[in-house]
Amino acid sequence: MSTFNITRFGQALKCQYMNSRKDWMLVFSIYTIALSFLNILFVRSTSFDGGDYHDVVAKHGVAYMEDAYPILIKGIAVFDVIFFGIGMLFCASFLFYHLKKKPWCSAYLMWPASNLEKYLVSLVLNVVMAAIGTIICVIIADALRVLVDALSGRIVVWAIPMIFDLKTFNLNPLIACGPFLSEILLIHAAYILGGTLFRKQQFVLTTIAIVIIGYIMVFTWHSPVIDNANLFDLDEKGKSVPNAWFYVVSIGGYLLTALCYWLSYKIFCRMQVINNKWLNV
């Protein structure tokens, strides 16, 4: 059997999606309901200048709220991004949840597909489809919040455009594309690895492992060079420019991300029907 065949991959993807579509519908329904409730609760429980929305409008006029309300919605945008990130990590940690029970695992391992094809199928569903589905949930939740605002006589301010504006998060474009992105991808890859390694309570155990490793790194890896490291230097004109540490952190994050995916795949290839009670080894 060849390592990868697009036809087998497509059939395996379709099969796994059909087997798990009800679970995905449940997850995305919970995401939408929870996020909609939290967004609406957030804007409804917030006071403006010590009073209710309509009281402040009656006192200061609509122009006042046209300046104040977008600031509130910016907080919604930040929260939506955090929710998206947590949702993606949750889905990543359940990469091989369908192998939890022995009959499921036995049937899955007997599929006429290579290990690479099976692994990529899980990645497509738990990363690509999870991202698309969670984004749709965020859009629906924001639309419901806007609908409630419009029906209650409030001004309409969408949070979705703010999510894609770096100014919302005060992010330097260089930082966003360099160290920040590499760290985000590394954390997500770590949950992919944890979802492959742990057999039970994947999200919880992976989170605990990351916290412990992070704690050890922060409190034990001290040196004058690391402690005083900056990502930017000033050029002759006083403008910030990336230095060596900027590229070390960025490239290091991407390399560690690739390492997490490689280890995850290697662990997956060693999976058997009967594994350790807590680990897929």
GROMACS .gro file of C-alpha atoms in nm:
model
  281
    1MET     CA    1   0.000   0.000   0.000
    2SER     CA    2   0.136   0.342  -0.096
    3THR     CA    3   0.185   0.598   0.180
    4PHE     CA    4  -0.067   0.843   0.040
    5ASN     CA    5  -0.343   0.810  -0.217
    6ILE     CA    6  -0.584   1.098  -0.271
    7THR     CA    7  -0.877   0.866  -0.345
    8ARG     CA    8  -0.829   0.662  -0.027
    9PHE     CA    9  -0.777   0.982   0.169
   10GLY     CA   10  -1.105   1.128   0.038
   11GLN     CA   11  -1.297   0.810   0.118
   12ALA     CA   12  -1.148   0.792   0.468
   13LEU     CA   13  -1.227   1.159   0.527
   14LYS     CA   14  -1.587   1.110   0.417
   15CYS     CA   15  -1.625   0.797   0.630
   16GLN     CA   16  -1.485   0.957   0.946
   17TYR     CA   17  -1.692   1.271   0.895
   18MET     CA   18  -2.013   1.070   0.851
   19ASN     CA   19  -1.935   0.873   1.167
   20SER     CA   20  -1.866   1.186   1.373
   21ARG     CA   21  -2.100   1.446   1.220
   22LYS     CA   22  -2.353   1.427   1.505
   23ASP     CA   23  -2.075   1.489   1.758
   24TRP     CA   24  -1.954   1.790   1.556
   25MET     CA   25  -2.306   1.930   1.533
   26LEU     CA   26  -2.339   1.899   1.909
   27VAL     CA   27  -2.003   2.069   1.971
   28PHE     CA   28  -2.076   2.359   1.736
   29SER     CA   29  -2.428   2.398   1.878
   30ILE     CA   30  -2.285   2.426   2.229
   31TYR     CA   31  -2.024   2.674   2.106
   32THR     CA   32  -2.290   2.893   1.942
   33ILE     CA   33  -2.533   2.887   2.235
   34ALA     CA   34  -2.261   2.949   2.496
   35LEU     CA   35  -2.094   3.232   2.303
   36SER     CA   36  -2.426   3.398   2.215
   37PHE     CA   37  -2.537   3.389   2.577
   38LEU     CA   38  -2.205   3.526   2.706
   39ASN     CA   39  -2.192   3.805   2.446
   40ILE     CA   40  -2.548   3.919   2.512
   41LEU     CA   41  -2.498   3.891   2.888
   42PHE     CA   42  -2.180   4.098   2.864
   43VAL     CA   43  -2.338   4.391   2.679
   44ARG     CA   44  -2.658   4.378   2.886
   45SER     CA   45  -2.481   4.376   3.221
   46THR     CA   46  -2.248   4.665   3.135
   47SER     CA   47  -2.342   5.010   3.262
   48PHE     CA   48  -2.253   5.333   3.083
   49ASP     CA   49  -2.155   5.631   3.293
   50GLY     CA   50  -2.319   5.462   3.590
   51GLY     CA   51  -2.653   5.410   3.415
   52ASP     CA   52  -2.851   5.201   3.168
   53TYR     CA   53  -2.796   5.235   2.794
   54HIS     CA   54  -3.121   5.420   2.726
   55ASP     CA   55  -3.081   5.643   3.033
   56VAL     CA   56  -2.737   5.751   2.911
   57VAL     CA   57  -2.871   5.813   2.559
   58ALA     CA   58  -3.151   6.028   2.703
   59LYS     CA   59  -2.898   6.219   2.911
   60HIS     CA   60  -2.606   6.261   2.668
   61GLY     CA   61  -2.758   6.181   2.330
   62VAL     CA   62  -2.686   5.911   2.069
   63ALA     CA   63  -2.356   6.075   1.974
   64TYR     CA   64  -2.214   5.986   2.315
   65MET     CA   65  -2.303   5.621   2.267
   66GLU     CA   66  -2.159   5.615   1.915
   67ASP     CA   67  -1.821   5.672   2.079
   68ALA     CA   68  -1.873   5.457   2.390
   69TYR     CA   69  -2.047   5.151   2.243
   70PRO     CA   70  -1.768   5.050   1.998
   71ILE     CA   71  -1.529   5.039   2.295
   72LEU     CA   72  -1.760   4.788   2.463
   73ILE     CA   73  -1.790   4.583   2.145
   74LYS     CA   74  -1.411   4.580   2.115
   75GLY     CA   75  -1.413   4.384   2.440
   76ILE     CA   76  -1.659   4.142   2.279
   77ALA     CA   77  -1.419   4.100   1.985
   78VAL     CA   78  -1.129   4.019   2.218
   79PHE     CA   79  -1.344   3.770   2.409
   80ASP     CA   80  -1.458   3.606   2.082
   81VAL     CA   81  -1.094   3.554   1.980
   82ILE     CA   82  -1.014   3.400   2.320
   83PHE     CA   83  -1.320   3.175   2.286
   84PHE     CA   84  -1.208   3.073   1.937
   85GLY     CA   85  -0.862   2.986   2.068
   86ILE     CA   86  -0.996   2.775   2.355
   87GLY     CA   87  -1.239   2.604   2.118
   88MET     CA   88  -0.955   2.519   1.879
   89LEU     CA   89  -0.742   2.380   2.162
   90PHE     CA   90  -1.033   2.171   2.286
   91CYS     CA   91  -1.089   2.023   1.939
   92ALA     CA   92  -0.714   1.964   1.896
   93SER     CA   93  -0.692   1.770   2.222
   94PHE     CA   94  -0.969   1.535   2.102
   95LEU     CA   95  -0.783   1.448   1.783
   96PHE     CA   96  -0.820   1.073   1.842
   97TYR     CA   97  -1.119   1.065   2.074
   98HIS     CA   98  -1.279   0.815   1.836
   99LEU     CA   99  -1.015   0.560   1.941
  100LYS     CA  100  -1.114   0.572   2.307
  101LYS     CA  101  -1.313   0.248   2.297
  102LYS     CA  102  -1.163  -0.081   2.183
  103PRO     CA  103  -1.432  -0.167   1.921
  104TRP     CA  104  -1.394   0.180   1.766
  105CYS     CA  105  -1.015   0.152   1.769
  106SER     CA  106  -1.022  -0.199   1.618
  107ALA     CA  107  -1.252  -0.092   1.334
  108TYR     CA  108  -1.049   0.223   1.269
  109LEU     CA  109  -0.715   0.044   1.251
  110MET     CA  110  -0.861  -0.201   0.997
  111TRP     CA  111  -0.955   0.075   0.753
  112PRO     CA  112  -0.794   0.023   0.408
  113ALA     CA  113  -0.589   0.342   0.443
  114SER     CA  114  -0.231   0.418   0.542
  115ASN     CA  115  -0.134   0.568   0.878
  116LEU     CA  116  -0.049   0.897   0.709
  117GLU     CA  117  -0.392   0.916   0.545
  118LYS     CA  118  -0.570   0.838   0.872
  119TYR     CA  119  -0.361   1.094   1.057
  120LEU     CA  120  -0.427   1.364   0.798
  121VAL     CA  121  -0.800   1.287   0.808
  122SER     CA  122  -0.805   1.354   1.182
  123LEU     CA  123  -0.603   1.674   1.133
  124VAL     CA  124  -0.841   1.800   0.864
  125LEU     CA  125  -1.146   1.739   1.083
  126ASN     CA  126  -1.004   1.856   1.417
  127VAL     CA  127  -0.806   2.152   1.283
  128VAL     CA  128  -0.944   2.274   0.950
  129MET     CA  129  -1.311   2.185   0.996
  130ALA     CA  130  -1.296   2.283   1.364
  131ALA     CA  131  -1.157   2.625   1.269
  132ILE     CA  132  -1.422   2.683   1.000
  133GLY     CA  133  -1.701   2.562   1.227
  134THR     CA  134  -1.588   2.772   1.522
  135ILE     CA  135  -1.558   3.083   1.302
  136ILE     CA  136  -1.915   3.025   1.184
  137CYS     CA  137  -2.023   2.992   1.548
  138VAL     CA  138  -1.855   3.326   1.629
  139ILE     CA  139  -2.028   3.495   1.334
  140ILE     CA  140  -2.370   3.354   1.431
  141ALA     CA  141  -2.319   3.457   1.795
  142ASP     CA  142  -2.224   3.810   1.691
  143ALA     CA  143  -2.523   3.828   1.455
  144LEU     CA  144  -2.759   3.721   1.734
  145ARG     CA  145  -2.609   3.981   1.966
  146VAL     CA  146  -2.651   4.250   1.697
  147LEU     CA  147  -3.011   4.136   1.639
  148VAL     CA  148  -3.092   4.167   2.010
  149ASP     CA  149  -2.928   4.512   2.016
  150ALA     CA  150  -3.128   4.626   1.712
  151LEU     CA  151  -3.458   4.494   1.850
  152SER     CA  152  -3.397   4.668   2.184
  153GLY     CA  153  -3.321   5.004   2.022
  154ARG     CA  154  -2.945   5.005   2.058
  155ILE     CA  155  -2.703   5.112   1.788
  156VAL     CA  156  -2.562   4.834   1.570
  157VAL     CA  157  -2.188   4.772   1.602
  158TRP     CA  158  -2.041   4.448   1.464
  159ALA     CA  159  -1.755   4.279   1.647
  160ILE     CA  160  -1.645   4.065   1.352
  161PRO     CA  161  -1.453   4.342   1.165
  162MET     CA  162  -1.271   4.431   1.487
  163ILE     CA  163  -1.143   4.075   1.520
  164PHE     CA  164  -0.937   4.113   1.201
  165ASP     CA  165  -0.799   4.453   1.300
  166LEU     CA  166  -0.457   4.433   1.469
  167LYS     CA  167  -0.530   4.764   1.641
  168THR     CA  168  -0.796   4.586   1.847
  169PHE     CA  169  -0.522   4.384   2.015
  170ASN     CA  170  -0.248   4.649   1.999
  171LEU     CA  171  -0.030   4.407   1.803
  172ASN     CA  172   0.271   4.508   1.600
  173PRO     CA  173   0.241   4.341   1.255
  174LEU     CA  174   0.597   4.206   1.290
  175ILE     CA  175   0.516   4.057   1.631
  176ALA     CA  176   0.187   3.916   1.497
  177CYS     CA  177   0.359   3.734   1.208
  178GLY     CA  178   0.671   3.637   1.404
  179PRO     CA  179   0.694   3.537   1.771
  180PHE     CA  180   0.321   3.572   1.846
  181LEU     CA  181   0.211   3.348   1.558
  182SER     CA  182   0.484   3.092   1.626
  183GLU     CA  183   0.384   3.069   1.993
  184ILE     CA  184   0.014   3.032   1.906
  185LEU     CA  185   0.093   2.753   1.659
  186LEU     CA  186   0.323   2.587   1.913
  187ILE     CA  187   0.053   2.585   2.182
  188HIS     CA  188  -0.197   2.439   1.935
  189ALA     CA  189   0.056   2.175   1.824
  190ALA     CA  190   0.119   2.090   2.189
  191TYR     CA  191  -0.252   2.013   2.230
  192ILE     CA  192  -0.236   1.802   1.913
  193LEU     CA  193   0.051   1.608   2.071
  194GLY     CA  194  -0.136   1.579   2.402
  195GLY     CA  195  -0.448   1.461   2.222
  196THR     CA  196  -0.241   1.187   2.061
  197LEU     CA  197  -0.047   1.088   2.373
  198PHE     CA  198  -0.319   1.084   2.637
  199ARG     CA  199  -0.601   0.831   2.621
  200LYS     CA  200  -0.830   0.991   2.880
  201GLN     CA  201  -0.901   1.349   2.987
  202GLN     CA  202  -0.689   1.475   2.699
  203PHE     CA  203  -0.770   1.845   2.734
  204VAL     CA  204  -0.718   1.852   3.112
  205LEU     CA  205  -0.399   1.645   3.115
  206THR     CA  206  -0.247   1.838   2.823
  207THR     CA  207  -0.325   2.169   2.994
  208ILE     CA  208  -0.167   2.049   3.319
  209ALA     CA  209   0.143   1.924   3.133
  210ILE     CA  210   0.185   2.256   2.948
  211VAL     CA  211   0.147   2.455   3.270
  212ILE     CA  212   0.405   2.239   3.448
  213ILE     CA  213   0.654   2.260   3.160
  214GLY     CA  214   0.599   2.635   3.132
  215TYR     CA  215   0.650   2.677   3.506
  216ILE     CA  216   0.975   2.481   3.494
  217MET     CA  217   1.102   2.682   3.197
  218VAL     CA  218   1.018   3.019   3.351
  219PHE     CA  219   1.160   2.951   3.695
  220THR     CA  220   1.464   2.738   3.612
  221TRP     CA  221   1.603   2.862   3.281
  222HIS     CA  222   1.760   3.185   3.397
  223SER     CA  223   2.066   3.349   3.249
  224PRO     CA  224   2.172   3.713   3.205
  225VAL     CA  225   2.141   3.674   2.827
  226ILE     CA  226   1.785   3.535   2.835
  227ASP     CA  227   1.662   3.762   3.114
  228ASN     CA  228   1.778   4.076   2.931
  229ALA     CA  229   1.678   3.966   2.583
  230ASN     CA  230   1.469   4.201   2.370
  231LEU     CA  231   1.308   4.126   2.036
  232PHE     CA  232   1.379   4.470   1.888
  233ASP     CA  233   1.670   4.713   1.868
  234LEU     CA  234   1.672   5.078   1.770
  235ASP     CA  235   1.837   5.181   1.446
  236GLU     CA  236   2.015   5.509   1.381
  237LYS     CA  237   1.682   5.686   1.325
  238GLY     CA  238   1.536   5.553   1.651
  239LYS     CA  239   1.310   5.307   1.472
  240SER     CA  240   1.249   4.958   1.612
  241VAL     CA  241   1.397   4.678   1.402
  242PRO     CA  242   1.396   4.300   1.468
  243ASN     CA  243   1.716   4.164   1.617
  244ALA     CA  244   1.861   3.814   1.644
  245TRP     CA  245   1.635   3.718   1.937
  246PHE     CA  246   1.329   3.802   1.726
  247TYR     CA  247   1.429   3.540   1.468
  248VAL     CA  248   1.544   3.289   1.731
  249VAL     CA  249   1.207   3.300   1.906
  250SER     CA  250   1.010   3.296   1.580
  251ILE     CA  251   1.203   3.017   1.406
  252GLY     CA  252   1.236   2.821   1.730
  253GLY     CA  253   0.859   2.828   1.775
  254TYR     CA  254   0.799   2.701   1.423
  255LEU     CA  255   1.057   2.424   1.464
  256LEU     CA  256   0.905   2.312   1.794
  257THR     CA  257   0.563   2.316   1.628
  258ALA     CA  258   0.690   2.084   1.356
  259LEU     CA  259   0.848   1.862   1.625
  260CYS     CA  260   0.513   1.833   1.808
  261TYR     CA  261   0.339   1.724   1.487
  262TRP     CA  262   0.614   1.473   1.409
  263LEU     CA  263   0.599   1.322   1.758
  264SER     CA  264   0.220   1.311   1.738
  265TYR     CA  265   0.236   1.119   1.411
  266LYS     CA  266   0.498   0.877   1.545
  267ILE     CA  267   0.286   0.804   1.855
  268PHE     CA  268  -0.019   0.752   1.634
  269CYS     CA  269   0.171   0.499   1.422
  270ARG     CA  270   0.246   0.296   1.738
  271MET     CA  271  -0.115   0.282   1.856
  272GLN     CA  272  -0.268  -0.060   1.912
  273VAL     CA  273  -0.616  -0.179   2.000
  274ILE     CA  274  -0.501  -0.239   2.357
  275ASN     CA  275  -0.293   0.046   2.494
  276ASN     CA  276  -0.193   0.179   2.832
  277LYS     CA  277  -0.489   0.290   3.042
  278TRP     CA  278  -0.385   0.656   3.030
  279LEU     CA  279  -0.141   0.675   2.740
  280ASN     CA  280  -0.176   0.568   2.375
  281VAL     CA  281   0.145   0.365   2.391
   0.00000   0.00000   0.00000
